[in-house]
């Protein structure tokens, strides 16, 4: 028996996935959303979200994602709490498999997001949202006149440190080498800022505090000496990993694994925005955008991907 061919399957359930689902549902495309076993994306790991427009007093991350989900469901999006285990984009209709079951669809929107890379310390995980963060634009406000550290030596670490100086009294950047991966302009900006200091050749080996962060233990990688630093917050900026393992070999990914969006103009250009290297497969959110990584930008990309998919589907008929 031939499987039912869907118009659109959406893989992912963060702000990008659910916004794509909302728009696709309202366009009567009856989207099927693979939300994953752990649905909701990175906002499920945060507490107060104060930079999502429309919520004057802020909103809890999990509550915001519940709202996203209910709004998409209200217009008929079908949501499955299953992880996609394989895709086949080599022929149309596309195949999307979750375990033993395979679904077919004319169009697919990829919105699987990216994961923050954490240091992997036990107390770090326990104190996320209680002084441990990976998003200065989201959480810097909570560290007014407080001392914080940023871990990392790339552009993100410099950007996080600079953002934090708007609120925090002192910002120490802890980096494992004495050379930075960040661009010169970002390093210069950070060095010129009087609130920022650097602790180099050092790694954080423990996060101190029971209910909230009270300090970090740092080891100098040269002489293995350890010291404790009393601080109120630790921002981890050691990179992100896009969730694209299942797409390897099926579409163009960049060297870090992010989905590559086809340019709208120029050589090899796409007629539809948010289209990937595979005609009919669209992308939205942090899985392709390593620059902004905000809930509101991800939601915007989700809207764009759904509108473009709708336009593309119409042109196929
Ligand atoms: P990144 O460039 O990969 O830098 C990650 C940093 O974290 C590196 O300094 C690395 O150290 C360190 N690190 C990695 N794993 C670690 C660990 N387990 N413990 C301690 N330190 C660790 O990542 P990113 O800074 O997030 O930047 C990602 C991309 O976005 C880059 O292309 C960047 O240019 C871009 N970006 C641009 C801007 C901007 O232009 N304003 C802002 C943000 C990001 P090592 O150097 O020793 O490897």
Coordinates of N, CA, C and O in Angstrom, one line a residue, residues 69-248:
X69 N 3.4 25.8 20.6 CA 2.9 24.5 20.2 C 1.3 24.5 20.1 O 0.8 24.1 19.1
X70 N 0.7 25.1 21.2 CA -0.8 25.1 21.1 C -1.3 26.0 20.0 O -2.3 25.7 19.4
X71 N -0.6 27.1 19.7 CA -1.0 27.9 18.6 C -1.0 27.2 17.2 O -1.9 27.3 16.4
X72 N 0.1 26.4 17.0 CA 0.2 25.6 15.8 C -0.9 24.5 15.8 O -1.5 24.3 14.7
X73 N -1.1 23.9 16.9 CA -2.1 22.8 17.0 C -3.5 23.4 16.7 O -4.3 22.7 16.1
X74 N -3.7 24.6 17.2 CA -5.1 25.2 17.1 C -5.5 25.3 15.6 O -6.7 25.2 15.2
X75 N -4.5 25.4 14.7 CA -4.8 25.5 13.3 C -4.6 24.2 12.5 O -4.6 24.2 11.3
X76 N -4.4 23.1 13.3 CA -4.4 21.8 12.7 C -3.1 21.2 12.4 O -3.0 20.1 11.8
X77 N -2.0 21.7 13.0 CA -0.7 21.0 12.8 C -0.8 19.8 13.6 O -1.2 19.7 14.7
X78 N -0.3 18.7 13.0 CA -0.2 17.4 13.6 C 1.2 17.2 14.2 O 2.2 17.4 13.5
X79 N 1.2 16.9 15.5 CA 2.6 16.9 16.1 C 2.9 15.5 16.7 O 2.1 15.0 17.4
X80 N 4.0 15.0 16.3 CA 4.4 13.7 16.7 C 5.6 13.8 17.7 O 6.6 14.5 17.3
X81 N 5.6 13.1 18.8 CA 6.7 13.2 19.8 C 7.7 12.1 19.4 O 7.9 11.2 20.2
X82 N 8.2 12.2 18.2 CA 9.1 11.2 17.8 C 10.4 11.8 17.2 O 10.3 12.9 16.6
X83 N 11.5 11.1 17.3 CA 12.8 11.6 16.7 C 12.9 11.0 15.3 O 12.7 9.8 15.1
X84 N 13.2 11.9 14.4 CA 13.5 11.4 13.0 C 14.8 10.7 13.0 O 15.8 11.2 13.6
X85 N 14.8 9.5 12.5 CA 16.1 8.7 12.5 C 16.8 8.7 11.2 O 18.0 8.4 11.1
X86 N 16.0 8.9 10.1 CA 16.7 8.9 8.8 C 15.8 9.7 7.8 O 14.6 9.8 8.0
X87 N 16.4 10.3 6.8 CA 15.7 11.0 5.7 C 16.2 10.5 4.4 O 17.4 10.0 4.3
X88 N 15.4 10.5 3.3 CA 15.9 10.3 2.0 C 15.4 11.4 1.1 O 14.2 11.5 0.8
X89 N 16.3 12.3 0.7 CA 16.0 13.4 -0.1 C 16.4 13.2 -1.6 O 16.5 14.2 -2.3
X90 N 16.8 12.0 -1.9 CA 17.3 11.8 -3.2 C 16.2 11.8 -4.3 O 16.5 12.0 -5.5
X91 N 15.0 11.4 -3.9 CA 13.9 11.5 -4.9 C 12.7 12.0 -4.2 O 12.6 12.0 -3.0
X92 N 11.8 12.5 -5.1 CA 10.5 13.1 -4.5 C 9.4 12.1 -4.8 O 9.4 11.5 -5.9
X93 N 8.4 12.0 -3.9 CA 8.3 12.6 -2.6 C 9.4 12.2 -1.7 O 9.9 11.0 -1.8
X94 N 9.8 13.1 -0.8 CA 10.9 12.8 0.2 C 10.4 11.8 1.2 O 9.2 11.7 1.5
X95 N 11.3 11.0 1.8 CA 11.0 10.1 2.8 C 11.6 10.6 4.1 O 12.8 11.0 4.2
X96 N 10.8 10.5 5.2 CA 11.3 10.9 6.5 C 10.9 9.7 7.4 O 9.7 9.3 7.5
X97 N 11.9 9.1 8.1 CA 11.6 7.9 8.9 C 11.8 8.2 10.4 O 12.8 8.9 10.7
X98 N 10.9 7.6 11.2 CA 11.1 7.7 12.6 C 11.0 6.2 13.0 O 9.9 5.6 13.0
X99 N 12.1 5.7 13.4 CA 12.2 4.2 13.7 C 11.8 3.4 12.4 O 12.3 3.7 11.3
X100 N 10.9 2.5 12.6 CA 10.5 1.6 11.5 C 9.5 2.2 10.5 O 9.3 1.7 9.5
X101 N 8.9 3.4 10.9 CA 7.9 4.0 10.1 C 8.4 5.1 9.2 O 9.2 5.9 9.6
X102 N 8.0 5.0 8.0 CA 8.5 6.0 7.0 C 7.3 6.8 6.5 O 6.2 6.3 6.2
X103 N 7.5 8.2 6.4 CA 6.5 9.1 6.0 C 7.0 9.7 4.7 O 8.2 9.9 4.5
X104 N 6.0 10.1 3.8 CA 6.4 10.7 2.5 C 5.8 12.1 2.5 O 4.7 12.4 3.0
X105 N 6.6 13.0 1.9 CA 6.2 14.4 1.8 C 6.7 15.1 0.6 O 7.8 14.8 0.1
X106 N 5.9 16.0 0.0 CA 6.4 16.8 -1.2 C 7.4 17.8 -0.8 O 8.4 18.0 -1.5
X107 N 7.2 18.4 0.4 CA 8.2 19.4 0.8 C 8.6 19.1 2.3 O 7.8 18.5 3.0
X108 N 9.8 19.5 2.7 CA 10.3 19.3 4.0 C 10.9 20.6 4.5 O 11.5 21.3 3.8
X109 N 10.6 20.9 5.8 CA 11.2 22.1 6.4 C 12.1 21.6 7.6 O 11.6 20.9 8.5
X110 N 13.4 21.9 7.5 CA 14.3 21.4 8.5 C 14.5 22.5 9.6 O 14.9 23.7 9.2
X111 N 14.2 22.2 10.8 CA 14.3 23.2 11.9 C 14.8 22.5 13.2 O 14.2 22.7 14.2
X112 N 15.8 21.7 13.0 CA 16.3 20.9 14.1 C 17.2 21.7 15.1 O 17.5 21.1 16.2
X113 N 17.6 22.9 14.8 CA 18.3 23.7 15.7 C 19.7 23.3 15.9 O 20.3 22.6 15.2
X114 N 20.3 23.9 17.0 CA 21.7 23.7 17.3 C 21.8 23.5 18.8 O 20.9 24.2 19.5
X115 N 22.7 22.8 19.3 CA 22.9 22.6 20.7 C 24.0 23.5 21.2 O 25.1 23.5 20.5
X116 N 23.9 24.0 22.3 CA 25.0 24.7 23.0 C 26.1 23.7 23.3 O 25.7 22.6 23.9
X117 N 27.3 23.9 23.1 CA 28.4 23.1 23.6 C 28.6 23.5 25.1 O 28.9 24.7 25.3
X118 N 28.5 22.6 26.0 CA 28.8 22.9 27.4 C 30.1 22.3 27.8 O 30.7 21.5 27.1
X119 N 30.6 22.7 28.9 CA 31.9 22.2 29.4 C 31.8 20.8 29.8 O 32.8 20.1 29.8
X120 N 30.6 20.4 30.3 CA 30.5 19.0 30.7 C 30.7 18.7 32.1 O 31.0 17.6 32.6
X121 N 30.7 19.8 32.9 CA 30.9 19.7 34.4 C 29.6 19.4 35.1 O 28.6 20.0 34.7
X122 N 29.5 18.5 36.0 CA 28.2 18.1 36.6 C 27.5 19.3 37.2 O 26.3 19.5 36.9
X123 N 28.1 20.2 37.9 CA 27.4 21.3 38.5 C 27.0 22.4 37.5 O 26.0 23.1 37.7
X124 N 27.7 22.4 36.4 CA 27.3 23.3 35.3 C 25.9 23.0 34.8 O 25.0 23.9 34.7
X125 N 25.6 21.8 34.6 CA 24.3 21.4 34.1 C 23.2 21.7 35.2 O 22.1 22.2 34.8
X126 N 23.5 21.5 36.5 CA 22.5 21.7 37.5 C 22.2 23.2 37.7 O 21.1 23.5 38.1
X127 N 23.2 24.0 37.3 CA 23.0 25.5 37.6 C 22.6 26.3 36.4 O 22.7 27.5 36.4
X128 N 22.3 25.6 35.3 CA 21.8 26.3 34.1 C 20.5 27.1 34.5 O 19.6 26.5 35.1
X129 N 20.5 28.4 34.2 CA 19.4 29.2 34.6 C 19.5 29.7 36.1 O 18.7 30.5 36.5
X130 N 20.5 29.3 36.7 CA 20.8 29.7 38.1 C 22.2 30.3 38.2 O 22.9 30.1 39.2
X131 N 22.5 31.0 37.2 CA 23.9 31.6 37.1 C 24.7 31.1 36.0 O 25.6 31.8 35.5
X132 N 24.3 29.9 35.5 CA 25.0 29.4 34.3 C 24.1 29.7 33.1 O 22.9 29.4 33.1
X133 N 24.7 30.3 32.0 CA 24.0 30.7 30.8 C 24.8 30.5 29.6 O 26.1 30.4 29.7
X134 N 24.2 30.5 28.5 CA 25.0 30.5 27.2 C 24.5 31.6 26.3 O 24.8 31.6 25.1
X135 N 23.7 32.6 26.9 CA 23.2 33.6 26.0 C 23.2 35.0 26.8 O 22.2 35.3 27.5
X136 N 24.2 35.8 26.5 CA 24.3 37.1 27.1 C 23.1 38.0 26.8 O 22.5 38.7 27.6
X137 N 22.7 38.1 25.5 CA 21.6 39.0 25.1 C 20.3 38.6 25.9 O 19.5 39.4 26.2
X138 N 20.2 37.3 26.3 CA 19.0 36.9 27.0 C 19.2 37.2 28.5 O 18.2 37.6 29.2
X139 N 20.3 36.9 29.1 CA 20.5 36.9 30.5 C 21.3 38.0 31.2 O 21.4 38.0 32.4
X140 N 22.0 38.8 30.3 CA 22.9 39.8 30.9 C 22.2 40.7 32.0 O 22.8 41.0 33.0
X141 N 21.0 41.0 31.7 CA 20.2 41.9 32.5 C 20.2 41.4 34.0 O 20.1 42.2 34.9
X142 N 20.2 40.1 34.2 CA 20.1 39.5 35.6 C 21.4 39.7 36.3 O 21.5 39.3 37.5
X143 N 22.5 40.2 35.7 CA 23.8 40.4 36.3 C 24.2 41.8 36.5 O 25.4 42.1 36.4
X144 N 23.2 42.6 36.8 CA 23.5 44.0 37.0 C 24.4 44.2 38.2 O 24.2 43.6 39.3
X145 N 25.6 44.9 38.0 CA 26.5 45.2 39.1 C 27.1 43.9 39.7 O 27.5 43.9 40.9
X146 N 27.1 42.8 38.9 CA 27.6 41.5 39.5 C 28.9 41.2 38.7 O 29.2 41.7 37.6
X147 N 29.6 40.2 39.2 CA 30.9 39.7 38.6 C 30.5 38.4 37.8 O 29.9 37.5 38.4
X148 N 31.0 38.4 36.6 CA 30.7 37.2 35.8 C 32.0 36.7 35.0 O 32.9 37.5 34.9
X149 N 32.0 35.5 34.6 CA 33.0 35.0 33.7 C 32.4 34.6 32.4 O 31.2 34.1 32.4
X150 N 33.2 34.7 31.3 CA 32.8 34.1 30.0 C 33.9 33.1 29.7 O 35.1 33.4 29.8
X151 N 33.5 31.9 29.3 CA 34.4 30.8 28.9 C 34.5 30.7 27.4 O 33.4 30.6 26.8
X152 N 35.7 30.8 26.8 CA 35.8 30.7 25.4 C 36.7 31.7 24.8 O 37.0 32.8 25.5
X153 N 37.2 31.5 23.6 CA 38.1 32.5 23.0 C 37.8 32.8 21.6 O 38.6 33.3 20.8
X154 N 36.5 32.5 21.2 CA 36.1 32.8 19.8 C 35.3 34.1 19.8 O 35.2 34.9 20.8
X155 N 34.7 34.4 18.6 CA 33.9 35.7 18.5 C 32.7 35.7 19.4 O 32.4 36.7 20.0
X156 N 32.1 34.5 19.6 CA 31.0 34.5 20.6 C 31.4 34.9 22.0 O 30.7 35.7 22.6
X157 N 32.5 34.4 22.4 CA 33.0 34.8 23.8 C 33.2 36.3 23.9 O 32.8 36.9 24.9
X158 N 33.8 36.9 22.8 CA 34.1 38.3 22.9 C 32.7 39.1 22.9 O 32.5 40.1 23.6
X159 N 31.8 38.6 22.0 CA 30.5 39.3 21.9 C 29.7 39.2 23.2 O 29.2 40.2 23.7
X160 N 29.8 38.0 23.8 CA 29.1 37.8 25.1 C 29.7 38.7 26.2 O 29.0 39.4 26.9
X161 N 31.0 38.8 26.2 CA 31.7 39.6 27.2 C 31.3 41.1 27.0 O 31.0 41.8 28.0
X162 N 31.3 41.5 25.8 CA 31.0 42.9 25.5 C 29.5 43.2 25.9 O 29.2 44.3 26.5
X163 N 28.6 42.3 25.6 CA 27.2 42.5 26.0 C 27.1 42.6 27.5 O 26.4 43.4 28.0
X164 N 27.8 41.7 28.2 CA 27.7 41.6 29.6 C 28.2 42.9 30.3 O 27.7 43.3 31.4
X165 N 29.2 43.6 29.7 CA 29.7 44.8 30.3 C 28.6 45.9 30.4 O 28.8 46.8 31.2
X166 N 27.5 45.8 29.7 CA 26.5 46.8 29.8 C 25.8 46.7 31.2 O 25.1 47.6 31.6
X167 N 25.9 45.6 31.8 CA 25.2 45.4 33.1 C 26.2 45.0 34.2 O 26.2 45.5 35.3
X168 N 27.1 44.0 34.0 CA 27.9 43.5 35.0 C 29.0 44.5 35.4 O 29.3 45.4 34.6
X169 N 29.5 44.3 36.6 CA 30.6 45.2 37.1 C 31.9 44.8 36.6 O 32.8 45.6 36.3
X170 N 32.1 43.4 36.5 CA 33.4 42.9 36.0 C 33.2 41.7 35.2 O 32.3 40.8 35.6
X171 N 33.9 41.5 34.1 CA 33.7 40.4 33.2 C 35.1 39.8 33.0 O 36.0 40.5 32.4
X172 N 35.3 38.6 33.4 CA 36.6 37.9 33.1 C 36.4 36.9 32.0 O 35.5 36.0 32.1
X173 N 37.2 36.9 31.0 CA 37.1 35.9 29.9 C 38.2 34.9 30.2 O 39.4 35.2 30.3
X174 N 37.7 33.6 30.4 CA 38.6 32.5 30.7 C 38.8 31.7 29.4 O 37.9 31.2 28.8
X175 N 40.1 31.6 28.9 CA 40.3 30.9 27.7 C 41.5 29.9 27.9 O 42.4 30.2 28.6
X176 N 41.3 28.7 27.2 CA 42.3 27.6 27.5 C 43.7 27.8 26.8 O 44.6 27.1 27.1
X177 N 43.8 28.8 25.9 CA 45.1 29.0 25.3 C 45.5 30.5 25.6 O 44.7 31.3 26.2
X178 N 46.7 30.9 25.0 CA 47.0 32.3 25.1 C 46.8 33.1 23.8 O 47.1 34.2 23.7
X179 N 46.2 32.3 22.8 CA 45.9 33.0 21.6 C 44.4 32.8 21.4 O 43.8 31.7 21.7
X180 N 43.8 33.8 20.8 CA 42.3 33.7 20.6 C 41.9 33.2 19.2 O 42.7 33.5 18.2
X181 N 40.8 32.6 19.1 CA 40.2 32.2 17.8 C 39.4 33.4 17.2 O 39.2 33.4 16.1
X182 N 39.0 34.3 18.1 CA 38.2 35.4 17.7 C 38.9 36.3 16.6 O 40.1 36.3 16.6
X183 N 38.1 37.1 15.9 CA 38.6 38.0 14.9 C 39.3 39.2 15.6 O 38.9 39.5 16.8
X184 N 40.3 39.8 15.0 CA 41.1 40.8 15.6 C 40.2 42.0 16.1 O 40.4 42.5 17.2
X185 N 39.3 42.3 15.3 CA 38.4 43.5 15.6 C 37.7 43.2 17.0 O 37.5 44.1 17.8
X186 N 37.2 42.0 17.1 CA 36.5 41.7 18.3 C 37.4 41.6 19.6 O 37.0 42.1 20.6
X187 N 38.6 41.1 19.3 CA 39.6 41.0 20.4 C 39.9 42.5 20.9 O 40.0 42.8 22.1
X188 N 40.2 43.3 19.9 CA 40.5 44.7 20.2 C 39.4 45.4 21.0 O 39.7 46.1 21.9
X189 N 38.2 45.2 20.5 CA 37.1 45.8 21.2 C 37.0 45.3 22.7 O 36.8 46.1 23.6
X190 N 37.2 44.0 22.9 CA 37.1 43.5 24.2 C 38.3 44.0 25.1 O 38.1 44.4 26.2
X191 N 39.5 44.1 24.5 CA 40.7 44.6 25.2 C 40.5 46.0 25.6 O 41.0 46.5 26.6
X192 N 39.9 46.8 24.8 CA 39.7 48.2 25.0 C 38.7 48.5 26.1 O 38.6 49.6 26.7
X193 N 37.8 47.5 26.4 CA 36.8 47.7 27.4 C 37.3 47.5 28.8 O 37.8 46.5 29.2
X194 N 37.2 48.6 29.6 CA 37.8 48.6 30.9 C 37.2 47.5 31.9 O 37.9 47.2 32.9
X195 N 36.0 47.1 31.6 CA 35.4 46.1 32.5 C 35.9 44.6 32.3 O 35.6 43.7 33.0
X196 N 36.5 44.5 31.1 CA 36.9 43.1 30.7 C 38.4 42.8 31.0 O 39.3 43.6 30.7
X197 N 38.6 41.6 31.7 CA 39.9 41.2 31.9 C 40.0 39.7 31.4 O 39.0 39.1 31.1
X198 N 41.3 39.2 31.3 CA 41.5 37.9 30.6 C 42.2 37.0 31.6 O 43.2 37.4 32.2
X199 N 41.7 35.8 31.6 CA 42.5 34.7 32.4 C 42.8 33.6 31.3 O 41.9 32.9 30.9
X200 N 44.1 33.6 30.9 CA 44.5 32.8 29.8 C 45.1 31.5 30.3 O 45.4 31.3 31.4
X201 N 45.3 30.6 29.3 CA 45.9 29.2 29.6 C 45.1 28.6 30.8 O 45.8 27.9 31.6
X202 N 43.9 28.8 30.8 CA 43.1 28.3 32.0 C 41.8 27.6 31.6 O 41.2 28.1 30.6
X203 N 41.4 26.6 32.4 CA 40.1 26.0 32.1 C 39.3 26.0 33.4 O 39.9 25.9 34.5
X204 N 38.0 26.0 33.3 CA 37.1 25.9 34.5 C 37.0 24.4 34.8 O 36.6 23.6 33.9
X205 N 37.3 24.0 36.0 CA 37.2 22.6 36.4 C 36.0 22.3 37.3 O 35.7 21.2 37.5
X206 N 35.5 23.4 37.9 CA 34.3 23.2 38.7 C 33.5 24.5 38.8 O 34.1 25.6 38.7
X207 N 32.2 24.3 38.8 CA 31.3 25.5 39.1 C 30.8 25.4 40.5 O 30.3 24.3 40.9
X208 N 31.0 26.4 41.3 CA 30.7 26.4 42.7 C 29.4 27.0 43.0 O 28.9 27.9 42.3
X209 N 28.7 26.4 44.0 CA 27.4 27.0 44.4 C 26.4 25.8 44.5 O 26.5 24.9 43.7
X210 N 25.4 26.0 45.4 CA 24.4 24.9 45.5 C 23.2 25.2 44.7 O 22.8 24.5 43.8
X211 N 22.5 26.3 45.1 CA 21.3 26.7 44.4 C 21.5 27.8 43.3 O 20.7 28.0 42.4
X212 N 22.6 28.5 43.5 CA 23.0 29.4 42.4 C 24.6 29.5 42.4 O 25.2 29.2 43.4
X213 N 25.1 30.0 41.3 CA 26.5 30.1 41.1 C 27.1 31.0 42.1 O 26.6 32.2 42.3
X214 N 28.2 30.6 42.8 CA 28.9 31.5 43.7 C 30.4 31.6 43.3 O 31.1 32.5 43.8
X215 N 30.8 30.8 42.4 CA 32.2 30.9 42.0 C 32.6 29.8 41.0 O 31.8 29.0 40.6
X216 N 33.8 29.9 40.5 CA 34.3 28.8 39.6 C 35.7 28.5 40.1 O 36.5 29.3 40.7
X217 N 36.1 27.2 39.9 CA 37.4 26.7 40.2 C 38.2 26.7 38.8 O 37.6 26.1 37.9
X218 N 39.3 27.3 38.8 CA 40.0 27.4 37.5 C 41.4 26.7 37.6 O 42.1 26.9 38.7
X219 N 41.7 26.0 36.6 CA 43.1 25.3 36.6 C 43.9 26.0 35.5 O 43.5 26.1 34.4
X220 N 45.1 26.3 35.9 CA 46.1 26.8 34.9 C 46.7 25.6 34.2 O 47.2 24.7 34.8
X221 N 46.6 25.6 32.9 CA 47.0 24.4 32.1 C 48.5 24.3 32.0 O 49.0 23.2 31.7
X222 N 49.2 25.3 32.3 CA 50.7 25.3 32.3 C 51.2 24.6 33.5 O 51.9 23.6 33.4
X223 N 50.9 25.1 34.7 CA 51.5 24.5 35.9 C 50.5 23.7 36.8 O 50.8 23.3 37.9
X224 N 49.3 23.5 36.2 CA 48.2 22.7 36.9 C 47.8 23.3 38.3 O 47.2 22.6 39.1
X225 N 48.2 24.6 38.5 CA 47.7 25.2 39.8 C 46.2 25.5 39.7 O 45.7 25.8 38.6
X226 N 45.6 25.5 40.8 CA 44.1 25.8 40.8 C 43.8 27.0 41.7 O 44.5 27.2 42.7
X227 N 42.8 27.8 41.3 CA 42.4 28.8 42.2 C 40.9 29.0 42.0 O 40.3 28.6 41.0
X228 N 40.3 29.6 43.1 CA 38.8 29.8 43.0 C 38.6 31.3 42.8 O 39.3 32.1 43.3
X229 N 37.5 31.6 42.1 CA 37.2 32.9 41.8 C 35.7 33.1 42.2 O 34.8 32.3 41.8
X230 N 35.4 34.1 43.1 CA 34.0 34.3 43.5 C 33.3 35.1 42.4 O 33.8 36.2 42.1
X231 N 32.3 34.5 41.8 CA 31.5 35.2 40.8 C 30.1 34.9 40.9 O 29.7 33.9 41.6
X232 N 29.2 35.6 40.2 CA 27.8 35.3 40.2 C 27.2 34.6 39.0 O 26.1 34.1 39.0
X233 N 28.0 34.7 37.9 CA 27.5 34.1 36.7 C 28.6 33.5 35.8 O 29.7 34.1 35.8
X234 N 28.3 32.4 35.1 CA 29.3 31.9 34.1 C 28.6 31.7 32.8 O 27.5 31.1 32.7
X235 N 29.1 32.4 31.8 CA 28.6 32.3 30.4 C 29.5 31.4 29.6 O 30.7 31.7 29.5
X236 N 28.9 30.4 29.1 CA 29.7 29.4 28.3 C 29.6 29.8 26.8 O 28.4 29.8 26.3
X237 N 30.7 30.0 26.2 CA 30.6 30.4 24.7 C 31.7 29.7 24.0 O 32.7 30.2 23.5
X238 N 31.6 28.3 24.0 CA 32.6 27.5 23.4 C 32.1 26.9 22.1 O 32.6 25.9 21.6
X239 N 31.1 27.5 21.5 CA 30.6 27.0 20.2 C 29.2 26.3 20.4 O 28.7 26.0 21.5
X240 N 28.7 26.0 19.2 CA 27.4 25.3 19.1 C 27.6 24.1 18.1 O 28.4 24.2 17.3
X241 N 26.7 23.2 18.3 CA 26.7 22.0 17.3 C 25.3 21.9 16.7 O 24.4 21.7 17.4
X242 N 25.3 22.1 15.3 CA 24.0 22.0 14.7 C 23.5 20.5 14.7 O 24.4 19.6 14.7
X243 N 22.2 20.3 14.8 CA 21.7 18.9 14.9 C 21.4 18.4 13.5 O 20.2 18.5 13.0
X244 N 22.4 18.0 12.8 CA 22.3 17.6 11.4 C 22.8 16.3 11.0 O 23.0 16.0 9.8
X245 N 23.0 15.4 12.0 CA 23.6 14.1 11.7 C 22.8 13.3 10.7 O 23.3 12.8 9.7
X246 N 21.5 13.4 10.8 CA 20.6 12.6 9.9 C 20.6 13.2 8.5 O 20.1 12.5 7.6
X247 N 21.1 14.4 8.3 CA 21.1 15.0 6.9 C 22.4 14.8 6.2 O 22.5 15.2 5.0
X248 N 23.4 14.2 6.9 CA 24.7 14.0 6.2 C 24.5 13.1 5.0 O 23.8 12.1 5.0

